[in-house]
Amino acid sequence: MKEQLHKIKQRGLEDLEKISNMKQMRSFEVQYFGRKGELSQVMRRIKDLPKNERPALGKLANEVKQALNIARSKAEKSLTSKQREVSVIDLTWPSQPHRLGHLHPLTQFLDKVMNIFTSMGFEVLEGQEVETPEYNFDLLNIPKNHPSRDAWDTFYVEGGMLMRTHTSPVQLRAMKKKRPPVRLIAPGRVFRHEATDAGHETTFYQCEGLVIDRSITVSNLISTLEQFLKEVYGPKVKIRVRPEYYPFVEPGMDVDMQCLICDGQGCSVCHQRGWLEMLGSGMIHPKVLSNMNIDPEKFSGFAFGLGIDRLMMLYHGINDVRLSYSGDLRFLEQF
Amino acid sequence: MRLSLSWLKEFVKYKEKPEQVAEILTLGGFEVEKIIRPGQELGGVIVGRIKTITNHAEAERLSVCTVSVGHGQPLKIVCGATNIKVGQKVPVARVGVTLPHGLKIEGRRIRGVDSEGMICSESELGLSDDHTRILILDKAAKIGQKLSTVLGLNDTVLDVTISPNRADVSSVIGLAREFAALAGHVFIEKKVVVPESKKFKINQLLSVRVRDYNLCPQYTARVVKNIKLGPSPDWMQSRLRASGLKPINNIVDVTNYVMMEMGQPLHAFDLDKVKGKKIVVSQAGSTKLFTTLDGVERKLSSDMLMIYDAKDPVAIAGVMGGQNTEISKNTTDVVLESAIFKPLSIRKTRQRLGLATEASNRFERGIWWNLPAQAVDRAAQLLARVASGEVASGMIVVAQEKNSKPKMIDVDLNKINALIGIKFTAQQVISYLNKLSFKSVLGSEKSNWQVEVPDWRQDISISADIVEEVGRMYGWNNLPPTPIYASHKTSSLPRILLGQQKIKNLLMSCGMTESINYSFYGQDLLEQFGWQIADHYRIDNPMNKEQEYLRISLVPQLYVNILKNYQSYESIELFETGNVFYKKKSGLPDERTMVAGVIYNRRKLTGDDRPMRRLQSNLAAMARHLNIEPDKLHYAVSRSDSHVVDVMIGQTLVGWYGWLIQNEAKLGSSPVWFELDIAKLMAEAEAKRRYKQLPAFPAVTRDMTFRVSTDVDYYNIVKAIKGVDVLINDVWGTGLFEESEKKRGATFRIVYQAPSRTLRNEEVNVIEKNIIELLDTKFNAVIKK
Ligand SMILES: [Zn+2]
């Protein structure tokens, strides 16, 4: 019986080599593996053998069956690939891709910013783009006819309204209903009345932030903004903080990031300064806290403002802010 | 403000390099934009002497000069200026030299004459805007010497940004005080001694009257007589040049010099021209016109603050002096005005006149009480020194109050520490403040005391201001960053924003590209869409005609986007999400966040390839993605406009789609557009789906085709079929084809299902019969076999 099994195996392998179409393959399967096939017949007879011979022969029978089966499936694969006439050029030729559109780089970057801040526990708020001077200026400690207002060139809308110059009004309005502790960001479109060039737009996006709680410190501000910049531009980011005047914060400061292109050596992107101005920030002015009905004696907080366009342009290496609003498909399709 | 470092050195002895000075100032709150080395830029320009001038043979306006420049042959140079004479010393740029604006001098043939260089004007040298006249140099200048040495431009200048709250640092002394404090150096205080002449008493020469102390809280004046008018000395001229001011004559230069040094704008009137020897400070009232120094006649308004003599106006207070009392060749005696004008009034005046000057900038930031007297003394001292003037004894000070009390501020060490985030000792804080000239007045408590604010620090008014002073002296960058340890609440994105994100991602997957356009458009565009200006908010001060109105739809600009791209793209699919502004009777506009899109294909496509069908597929996908019941989305033909179709969710109108028929000839086909109100969509979106039990018995699916008339509404047919029997589980249209001009063939797929048994064919046949009957009676639709 042992001999018989070896013979079946040898013959089976020989038969396989001769097979040239699927029909022959199917009859091969019946001949060897079928219920009445040769292997089945031998295997059935094993149980009639003396008990001590059964395991060795059983094992051999299984090995033969396995060997034939593997050989069979290999033969079948080569048979089918011959039939499909598969060629290298056919396998490597790409299909037409799905017609996907493109999200605006500002949208993509803003989503990134929102994700980072929400992961830090910030709530996202939105508001109106047309505002009153009260919410855009007065309540932010930017009095009428004060030179500090000159920093915000403004579009005025009929009826004594204006196009918001920052998203701070969103926060002011939100704080009418909220009590500390709060962590907010307000992303959105803002407007400045200034001549456009590669670095200036009348329309751009901003994301302002606000944190109010007991004992919020300048250290907290620096830490939060450093974390944010590292999250966007990578762990190598180096920042520096310098005093800057904004009427709604005291102390006020700007955060610079060391130029990533020249590592602080000075290049055209950073105007040879080695540093890039990234955002404005500061501890919320006690008057502004009071305007939000928050007791500056009990609570403190910081605020910051990110110019999304500038940060996005730096991220992608875009050198003209106007491209974002051009509707030019050659630009939009790059993202 | 341009800070000359050689000037700075007069007040602070320091060893730092210019880059280091710049960094110390920047990190201390005075951002240095640029380090300028004017000498370097003029490196190649040298002094030449004009030997001969002959007329150019072929050009009337040109002359040909020979100029000696020390060594080698004299140069032959063609020149167009009219103010040159033989023997003058002039700046010469030879061939190969690059001038500050980037102009490279090349050997050129000008109308047949070879020119071997250029004789330069001030504008060509980057010194001023004067481009008509050649800069004539002092006789003492040496031929062949570098121009930068002659003009004393071997200085380094820092371009410093001054924030609007710091009047005191618009001056060399102000920045010097800050730099000394920040760098740990000593600020050198200069005592001003005025050499008064006993011959003249000011009270006999001049009287001053202030009509409105609210607008002019203080007016201080001195008189200097017997001045020898002439150019100011080189050191003064070069400092003024380094500061960006043009030297004029010694009187004007002294007033500018003191303004740069101390921050006080001064004005010099020619005393002889001041009628009645009287100065009156008063609002313009009925005075309508006034000619300023620059020769321009200005229209005044009655509330502008003016300076008058006994008869006429002589200056617009704090903005610009008048031609009638200008310093001229014959001037010998001057009145020096050193005053405080109210910032608000100056600001309004200069805004209305469109005339911002170095003086008005400083008055707008605010002059502190003791400055006018100090500055007028300094100017008198300098006029005596550089113009041989004799200073009349005494000073006129006209003010409502004689003194201003020093400002006191409470300091609480614990609050400073709590706001900054590290623990300072009282000593540290006192020492920082002391370096900035704040005097600490200590009481019995260790962590609470008062500080006296130096009078020039008008920006300091609350204790948070003290925190800033301590922080920047310590250095914000020395502060260890500390994460926030505090409770926080969880929150999710606002619903509209969430919807916007989902919609954007979905439309992107559907092949549409996002565009972002301005919130404004112009009359031309809105009228192309047949809209009324009256329905729009107008911008009072638009950038241009194309940005005059707030958009009430996102579609017009998407249409403009197509026009921008259609020549290079056969197919364009764009969308935008953003706010539109619906007009309300009062209050803020009704702002709605919309999503709009346009689909265009240059070729006229048919059937399901039509842009309209693609658009509908996208809308359906959007509804699915927002968890809106698929059945609820439907379209209704708007009665008023045949080019617009209502997009409905159930009974709610959420938006429209339609065709853009403008410019069809140019575009080849009409783009389709849609616009939906995101808030309305989100109101119909379900936050979650409810699970329905999986059917235990198989459904029966059958198609039925009817011949229907073209004016039947699809949604009504589907509704009717559904109403026929409870066993009808789902109905939708699968095909529409043309039968005749007025008839369409419409195939519906109908799914029948019973919850508790397998349906028999006979049952379904009965329902089908009922459907046929109903559609016949209701829509005149005929079944097709
Ligand atoms: Zn760089």
CSV table of N, CA and C in Angstrom, one decimal, chain A residues 99-104 107 111 114 123-124 126 128-130 145-147 150 154-158 161 163 173 179 181 183 189 191 193-194 201-203 213 217-220 223-224 226 240-243 245 250-253 273 285 297 300 325-327 329-330 332-333, chain B residues 26-29 31 33 163 165 344 347 350 415 418-420 462 465 468 476-477 479-483 486-487 489 491 493-494 497 501 504-505 508-509 511-514 516-519 536-541 543 550-551 564-565 569 573 579 581 583 588-589 591 614:
chain,number,residue,atom,x,y,z
A,99,ARG,N,-12.8,60.9,-9.8
A,99,ARG,CA,-12.7,62.3,-10.0
A,99,ARG,C,-12.9,63.0,-8.6
A,100,LEU,N,-11.8,63.2,-7.9
A,100,LEU,CA,-11.9,63.9,-6.6
A,100,LEU,C,-11.7,65.4,-6.8
A,101,GLY,N,-12.4,66.2,-6.1
A,101,GLY,CA,-12.1,67.6,-6.2
A,101,GLY,C,-11.0,68.0,-5.2
A,102,HIS,N,-11.0,69.3,-4.8
A,102,HIS,CA,-9.9,69.8,-4.0
A,102,HIS,C,-10.5,70.7,-2.9
A,103,LEU,N,-10.0,70.5,-1.7
A,103,LEU,CA,-10.4,71.5,-0.6
A,103,LEU,C,-9.4,72.6,-0.7
A,104,HIS,N,-9.9,73.8,-0.5
A,104,HIS,CA,-9.1,75.0,-0.4
A,104,HIS,C,-8.0,74.9,0.7
A,107,THR,N,-9.1,76.1,4.0
A,107,THR,CA,-10.0,75.1,4.7
A,107,THR,C,-9.2,74.0,5.4
A,111,ASP,N,-8.8,73.6,9.4
A,111,ASP,CA,-9.3,72.3,10.0
A,111,ASP,C,-8.2,71.8,11.0
A,114,MET,N,-8.1,74.0,14.1
A,114,MET,CA,-9.2,73.7,15.0
A,114,MET,C,-9.0,72.3,15.7
A,123,GLU,N,-13.1,75.3,22.9
A,123,GLU,CA,-14.4,75.2,22.2
A,123,GLU,C,-14.3,76.1,21.0
A,124,VAL,N,-15.0,75.7,19.9
A,124,VAL,CA,-15.0,76.5,18.7
A,124,VAL,C,-16.3,77.3,18.6
A,126,GLU,N,-18.5,80.6,16.3
A,126,GLU,CA,-18.5,81.4,15.1
A,126,GLU,C,-19.4,82.6,15.3
A,128,GLN,N,-21.0,86.6,13.4
A,128,GLN,CA,-21.4,87.4,12.3
A,128,GLN,C,-20.1,88.1,11.7
A,129,GLU,N,-20.2,88.4,10.4
A,129,GLU,CA,-19.0,89.1,9.8
A,129,GLU,C,-19.2,90.6,9.7
A,130,VAL,N,-20.5,91.0,9.8
A,130,VAL,CA,-20.8,92.4,9.9
A,130,VAL,C,-21.0,92.7,11.4
A,145,ASN,N,-11.5,107.6,17.7
A,145,ASN,CA,-10.6,108.7,17.5
A,145,ASN,C,-9.3,108.5,18.2
A,146,HIS,N,-8.9,107.3,18.6
A,146,HIS,CA,-7.7,107.1,19.3
A,146,HIS,C,-6.7,106.5,18.2
A,147,PRO,N,-5.4,107.0,18.3
A,147,PRO,CA,-4.5,106.5,17.2
A,147,PRO,C,-4.4,105.0,17.2
A,150,ASP,N,-6.0,103.2,14.3
A,150,ASP,CA,-5.3,103.3,13.0
A,150,ASP,C,-4.8,101.9,12.6
A,154,THR,N,-10.6,100.0,8.3
A,154,THR,CA,-11.9,99.3,8.4
A,154,THR,C,-12.8,99.6,7.2
A,155,PHE,N,-13.5,98.6,6.8
A,155,PHE,CA,-14.6,98.8,5.8
A,155,PHE,C,-15.9,99.2,6.6
A,156,TYR,N,-16.5,100.3,6.3
A,156,TYR,CA,-17.7,100.6,6.9
A,156,TYR,C,-18.9,100.3,6.1
A,157,VAL,N,-20.0,99.8,6.7
A,157,VAL,CA,-21.2,99.4,6.0
A,157,VAL,C,-22.3,100.4,6.3
A,158,GLU,N,-23.1,100.6,5.3
A,158,GLU,CA,-24.2,101.6,5.5
A,158,GLU,C,-24.9,101.3,6.8
A,161,MET,N,-22.5,100.4,10.5
A,161,MET,CA,-21.9,99.1,10.8
A,161,MET,C,-20.6,99.0,10.2
A,163,MET,N,-17.4,95.9,8.7
A,163,MET,CA,-16.9,94.5,8.4
A,163,MET,C,-15.9,94.3,9.6
A,173,ARG,N,-19.2,88.5,22.5
A,173,ARG,CA,-20.6,88.1,22.5
A,173,ARG,C,-20.8,86.8,23.3
A,179,ARG,N,-19.4,81.7,31.7
A,179,ARG,CA,-18.6,82.1,32.9
A,179,ARG,C,-17.3,81.3,32.8
A,181,PRO,N,-14.5,78.6,34.1
A,181,PRO,CA,-13.3,78.6,33.1
A,181,PRO,C,-13.8,78.5,31.7
A,183,ARG,N,-12.3,78.2,27.5
A,183,ARG,CA,-11.2,78.1,26.5
A,183,ARG,C,-11.9,78.1,25.2
A,189,ARG,N,-13.7,84.7,8.9
A,189,ARG,CA,-13.2,85.7,7.9
A,189,ARG,C,-13.2,87.1,8.4
A,191,PHE,N,-11.7,91.4,7.7
A,191,PHE,CA,-11.6,92.4,6.6
A,191,PHE,C,-10.7,93.5,7.0
A,193,HIS,N,-9.3,97.3,5.3
A,193,HIS,CA,-9.3,98.2,4.2
A,193,HIS,C,-7.9,98.7,3.8
A,194,GLU,N,-7.2,97.9,3.1
A,194,GLU,CA,-5.9,98.3,2.7
A,194,GLU,C,-5.6,97.7,1.3
A,201,GLU,N,-4.1,91.5,1.9
A,201,GLU,CA,-5.4,91.2,1.3
A,201,GLU,C,-6.5,92.0,2.1
A,202,THR,N,-7.6,92.3,1.4
A,202,THR,CA,-8.6,93.0,2.1
A,202,THR,C,-9.4,92.0,2.9
A,203,THR,N,-9.4,90.7,2.5
A,203,THR,CA,-10.1,89.7,3.1
A,203,THR,C,-9.1,88.6,3.6
A,213,ASP,N,-9.6,81.9,33.4
A,213,ASP,CA,-9.7,81.0,34.6
A,213,ASP,C,-9.1,81.8,35.8
A,217,THR,N,-1.6,82.5,33.6
A,217,THR,CA,-0.4,83.3,33.6
A,217,THR,C,0.3,83.5,32.2
A,218,VAL,N,1.2,84.4,32.2
A,218,VAL,CA,2.0,84.6,30.9
A,218,VAL,C,2.7,83.2,30.5
A,219,SER,N,3.2,82.5,31.5
A,219,SER,CA,3.8,81.2,31.3
A,219,SER,C,2.9,80.3,30.6
A,220,ASN,N,1.6,80.3,31.0
A,220,ASN,CA,0.6,79.4,30.3
A,220,ASN,C,0.4,79.8,28.9
A,223,SER,N,3.4,78.7,26.8
A,223,SER,CA,3.4,77.2,26.7
A,223,SER,C,2.3,76.8,25.7
A,224,THR,N,1.1,77.4,25.8
A,224,THR,CA,0.1,77.0,24.9
A,224,THR,C,0.4,77.3,23.4
A,226,GLU,N,3.4,77.8,22.1
A,226,GLU,CA,4.5,77.0,21.7
A,226,GLU,C,4.1,75.6,21.3
A,240,ARG,N,10.3,83.0,20.1
A,240,ARG,CA,10.7,84.0,21.0
A,240,ARG,C,9.5,84.9,21.2
A,241,VAL,N,9.4,85.6,22.4
A,241,VAL,CA,8.3,86.4,22.7
A,241,VAL,C,8.9,87.8,22.9
A,242,ARG,N,8.2,88.8,22.3
A,242,ARG,CA,8.6,90.2,22.5
A,242,ARG,C,7.4,91.1,22.8
A,243,PRO,N,7.6,92.1,23.6
A,243,PRO,CA,6.5,92.9,24.0
A,243,PRO,C,5.9,93.6,22.8
A,245,TYR,N,2.3,96.2,21.6
A,245,TYR,CA,1.1,96.9,22.2
A,245,TYR,C,-0.1,96.5,21.4
A,250,GLU,N,-2.8,93.5,28.2
A,250,GLU,CA,-1.8,94.1,29.0
A,250,GLU,C,-1.3,93.1,30.0
A,251,PRO,N,0.0,92.7,30.0
A,251,PRO,CA,0.9,92.9,28.9
A,251,PRO,C,0.6,92.3,27.6
A,252,GLY,N,1.0,92.9,26.5
A,252,GLY,CA,0.8,92.4,25.2
A,252,GLY,C,2.1,91.9,24.6
A,253,MET,N,2.0,90.9,23.8
A,253,MET,CA,3.3,90.4,23.2
A,253,MET,C,3.0,89.7,21.8
A,273,ARG,N,15.7,88.6,8.7
A,273,ARG,CA,15.6,88.8,10.2
A,273,ARG,C,15.9,87.5,11.0
A,285,HIS,N,-6.8,92.6,29.0
A,285,HIS,CA,-6.8,93.9,29.7
A,285,HIS,C,-8.0,93.8,30.7
A,297,GLU,N,-10.3,91.0,39.4
A,297,GLU,CA,-9.6,90.7,40.6
A,297,GLU,C,-9.6,89.2,40.9
A,300,SER,N,-8.1,85.8,35.6
A,300,SER,CA,-7.2,86.3,34.6
A,300,SER,C,-7.3,85.5,33.4
A,325,TYR,N,-7.6,83.9,-3.1
A,325,TYR,CA,-9.0,84.5,-3.4
A,325,TYR,C,-9.1,84.7,-4.9
A,326,SER,N,-8.2,84.0,-5.7
A,326,SER,CA,-8.2,84.3,-7.1
A,326,SER,C,-9.2,83.4,-7.9
A,327,GLY,N,-9.6,82.3,-7.2
A,327,GLY,CA,-10.5,81.3,-8.0
A,327,GLY,C,-9.7,80.7,-9.1
A,329,LEU,N,-8.0,77.8,-10.9
A,329,LEU,CA,-8.0,76.4,-10.7
A,329,LEU,C,-6.5,75.8,-10.7
A,330,ARG,N,-5.6,76.5,-11.4
A,330,ARG,CA,-4.3,76.0,-11.4
A,330,ARG,C,-3.7,76.0,-10.0
A,332,LEU,N,-5.8,76.1,-7.1
A,332,LEU,CA,-6.6,75.3,-6.2
A,332,LEU,C,-6.3,73.8,-6.3
A,333,GLU,N,-6.0,73.4,-7.6
A,333,GLU,CA,-5.8,72.0,-7.8
A,333,GLU,C,-4.5,71.4,-7.2
B,26,THR,N,14.5,95.2,20.3
B,26,THR,CA,13.3,94.4,19.8
B,26,THR,C,12.7,93.5,20.9
B,27,LEU,N,13.6,92.9,21.7
B,27,LEU,CA,13.0,92.0,22.8
B,27,LEU,C,12.5,92.8,23.9
B,28,GLY,N,12.9,94.1,24.0
B,28,GLY,CA,12.4,95.0,25.0
B,28,GLY,C,11.1,95.7,24.6
B,29,GLY,N,10.6,95.5,23.4
B,29,GLY,CA,9.3,96.0,23.0
B,29,GLY,C,9.4,97.1,21.9
B,31,GLU,N,10.5,97.1,18.3
B,31,GLU,CA,10.9,96.2,17.2
B,31,GLU,C,11.7,97.0,16.2
B,33,GLU,N,13.0,97.1,12.7
B,33,GLU,CA,12.6,96.5,11.4
B,33,GLU,C,13.8,96.3,10.5
B,163,SER,N,5.1,101.9,19.0
B,163,SER,CA,3.7,101.6,19.2
B,163,SER,C,2.9,102.9,19.5
B,165,ASN,N,1.1,103.9,21.8
B,165,ASN,CA,0.9,104.3,23.2
B,165,ASN,C,2.2,104.9,23.8
B,344,LEU,N,-6.7,114.4,20.4
B,344,LEU,CA,-7.9,114.1,19.6
B,344,LEU,C,-8.1,115.2,18.6
B,347,ARG,N,-5.6,114.9,15.8
B,347,ARG,CA,-5.9,113.8,15.0
B,347,ARG,C,-7.0,114.1,14.0
B,350,ARG,N,-5.7,116.6,11.2
B,350,ARG,CA,-4.8,116.0,10.2
B,350,ARG,C,-5.5,115.0,9.3
B,415,LYS,N,0.1,89.7,43.0
B,415,LYS,CA,-0.6,89.8,41.7
B,415,LYS,C,0.3,89.8,40.5
B,418,ALA,N,1.3,86.2,40.2
B,418,ALA,CA,0.2,85.4,39.8
B,418,ALA,C,-0.1,85.6,38.3
B,419,LEU,N,0.2,86.8,37.8
B,419,LEU,CA,-0.1,87.0,36.4
B,419,LEU,C,1.0,86.5,35.5
B,420,ILE,N,2.3,86.7,35.9
B,420,ILE,CA,3.4,86.3,35.1
B,420,ILE,C,3.7,84.8,35.2
B,462,ILE,N,-2.4,101.5,35.0
B,462,ILE,CA,-3.0,100.5,35.9
B,462,ILE,C,-1.9,99.5,36.3
B,465,ASP,N,-0.1,97.4,33.8
B,465,ASP,CA,1.0,98.0,33.0
B,465,ASP,C,2.4,97.8,33.7
B,468,GLU,N,3.7,94.4,32.9
B,468,GLU,CA,4.5,94.4,31.6
B,468,GLU,C,5.9,94.9,31.8
B,476,TRP,N,10.7,88.1,28.7
B,476,TRP,CA,9.7,87.1,28.5
B,476,TRP,C,10.3,85.8,28.1
B,477,ASN,N,11.4,85.8,27.4
B,477,ASN,CA,11.9,84.6,26.9
B,477,ASN,C,12.7,83.8,28.0
B,479,LEU,N,11.2,83.1,30.7
B,479,LEU,CA,10.1,82.5,31.5
B,479,LEU,C,9.9,81.1,31.1
B,480,PRO,N,9.9,80.2,32.1
B,480,PRO,CA,9.6,78.7,31.7
B,480,PRO,C,8.2,78.5,31.3
B,481,PRO,N,8.0,78.0,30.1
B,481,PRO,CA,6.6,77.7,29.7
B,481,PRO,C,5.9,76.7,30.6
B,482,THR,N,4.7,77.0,31.0
B,482,THR,CA,4.0,76.1,31.9
B,482,THR,C,2.6,75.8,31.3
B,483,PRO,N,2.3,74.5,31.1
B,483,PRO,CA,1.0,74.2,30.5
B,483,PRO,C,-0.1,74.6,31.5
B,486,ALA,N,-5.9,73.3,34.7
B,486,ALA,CA,-7.2,73.8,35.1
B,486,ALA,C,-8.3,72.9,34.6
B,487,SER,N,-9.4,73.0,35.2
B,487,SER,CA,-10.6,72.2,34.7
B,487,SER,C,-11.0,72.6,33.3
B,489,LYS,N,-14.1,72.0,30.2
B,489,LYS,CA,-15.4,71.3,29.8
B,489,LYS,C,-15.2,70.8,28.4
B,491,SER,N,-16.6,70.0,24.6
B,491,SER,CA,-17.5,70.7,23.7
B,491,SER,C,-17.4,70.1,22.3
B,493,LEU,N,-18.1,70.9,18.0
B,493,LEU,CA,-18.2,72.0,17.0
B,493,LEU,C,-19.6,72.5,16.9
B,494,PRO,N,-19.7,73.8,16.6
B,494,PRO,CA,-21.1,74.3,16.3
B,494,PRO,C,-21.7,73.6,15.1
B,497,LEU,N,-20.9,74.7,11.6
B,497,LEU,CA,-19.5,74.5,11.2
B,497,LEU,C,-19.4,73.0,10.9
B,501,GLN,N,-18.2,71.4,7.4
B,501,GLN,CA,-17.1,70.5,7.2
B,501,GLN,C,-17.6,69.2,6.4
B,504,LYS,N,-18.3,70.1,2.8
B,504,LYS,CA,-17.1,70.4,2.0
B,504,LYS,C,-16.4,69.1,1.6
B,505,ASN,N,-16.3,68.2,2.6
B,505,ASN,CA,-15.7,66.9,2.3
B,505,ASN,C,-16.4,66.1,1.3
B,508,MET,N,-16.1,67.6,-2.2
B,508,MET,CA,-14.8,67.3,-2.7
B,508,MET,C,-14.8,65.9,-3.2
B,509,SER,N,-15.4,64.9,-2.5
B,509,SER,CA,-15.4,63.5,-3.0
B,509,SER,C,-16.2,63.4,-4.3
B,511,GLY,N,-16.1,65.4,-6.6
B,511,GLY,CA,-15.3,65.9,-7.8
B,511,GLY,C,-15.4,67.4,-7.9
B,512,MET,N,-15.9,68.1,-6.8
B,512,MET,CA,-16.0,69.5,-6.9
B,512,MET,C,-14.8,70.1,-6.1
B,513,THR,N,-14.3,71.3,-6.6
B,513,THR,CA,-13.2,72.0,-6.0
B,513,THR,C,-13.6,73.2,-5.3
B,514,GLU,N,-13.1,73.4,-4.1
B,514,GLU,CA,-13.5,74.6,-3.3
B,514,GLU,C,-12.8,75.9,-3.7
B,516,ILE,N,-12.7,80.2,-2.8
B,516,ILE,CA,-13.0,81.2,-1.8
B,516,ILE,C,-13.0,82.5,-2.4
B,517,ASN,N,-14.1,83.2,-2.3
B,517,ASN,CA,-14.3,84.5,-3.0
B,517,ASN,C,-14.5,85.6,-2.0
B,518,TYR,N,-14.4,86.9,-2.4
B,518,TYR,CA,-14.7,88.0,-1.6
B,518,TYR,C,-16.1,88.1,-1.1
B,519,SER,N,-16.4,88.8,0.0
B,519,SER,CA,-17.8,89.0,0.4
B,519,SER,C,-18.4,90.1,-0.3
B,536,HIS,N,-29.3,95.1,-1.3
B,536,HIS,CA,-27.9,94.9,-0.9
B,536,HIS,C,-27.5,95.9,0.2
B,537,TYR,N,-26.5,95.5,1.0
B,537,TYR,CA,-25.9,96.5,1.9
B,537,TYR,C,-24.7,97.1,1.1
B,538,ARG,N,-24.6,98.4,1.2
B,538,ARG,CA,-23.5,99.1,0.5
B,538,ARG,C,-22.3,99.3,1.5
B,539,ILE,N,-21.1,99.2,1.0
B,539,ILE,CA,-19.9,99.5,1.7
B,539,ILE,C,-19.7,101.0,1.6
B,540,ASP,N,-19.5,101.8,2.7
B,540,ASP,CA,-19.3,103.2,2.6
B,540,ASP,C,-18.0,103.6,1.9
B,541,ASN,N,-17.0,102.8,2.1
B,541,ASN,CA,-15.7,103.1,1.6
B,541,ASN,C,-15.1,101.9,0.8
B,543,MET,N,-13.1,99.4,-1.8
B,543,MET,CA,-11.8,99.5,-2.4
B,543,MET,C,-11.9,99.9,-3.9
B,550,LEU,N,-22.4,94.1,-0.4
B,550,LEU,CA,-22.2,92.8,0.3
B,550,LEU,C,-23.0,91.7,-0.5
B,551,ARG,N,-22.5,90.6,-0.7
B,551,ARG,CA,-23.1,89.6,-1.5
B,551,ARG,C,-24.4,89.0,-0.9
B,564,LYS,N,-13.0,82.9,-15.5
B,564,LYS,CA,-11.6,83.0,-15.3
B,564,LYS,C,-10.9,81.7,-15.9
B,565,ASN,N,-11.5,80.6,-15.7
B,565,ASN,CA,-10.9,79.3,-16.0
B,565,ASN,C,-11.3,78.6,-17.3
B,569,TYR,N,-9.9,75.0,-19.1
B,569,TYR,CA,-10.6,73.8,-18.5
B,569,TYR,C,-11.9,73.5,-19.3
B,573,GLU,N,-16.0,72.3,-12.0
B,573,GLU,CA,-17.0,72.1,-11.0
B,573,GLU,C,-16.4,72.7,-9.7
B,579,ASN,N,-20.7,83.2,4.1
B,579,ASN,CA,-21.8,84.0,4.5
B,579,ASN,C,-22.3,84.9,3.4
B,581,PHE,N,-25.5,88.1,3.0
B,581,PHE,CA,-26.0,89.2,3.9
B,581,PHE,C,-27.3,89.6,3.4
B,583,LYS,N,-30.8,91.7,3.6
B,583,LYS,CA,-31.0,93.0,4.2
B,583,LYS,C,-32.2,92.9,5.2
B,588,LEU,N,-28.2,94.4,12.8
B,588,LEU,CA,-27.2,93.7,11.9
B,588,LEU,C,-27.9,92.9,10.8
B,589,PRO,N,-27.2,92.7,9.7
B,589,PRO,CA,-27.8,91.9,8.6
B,589,PRO,C,-28.2,90.5,9.0
B,591,GLU,N,-27.4,87.3,8.4
B,591,GLU,CA,-26.3,86.5,7.8
B,591,GLU,C,-26.6,85.1,7.7
B,614,ARG,N,-25.6,65.7,-12.8
B,614,ARG,CA,-24.4,65.6,-11.9
B,614,ARG,C,-24.7,66.4,-10.6
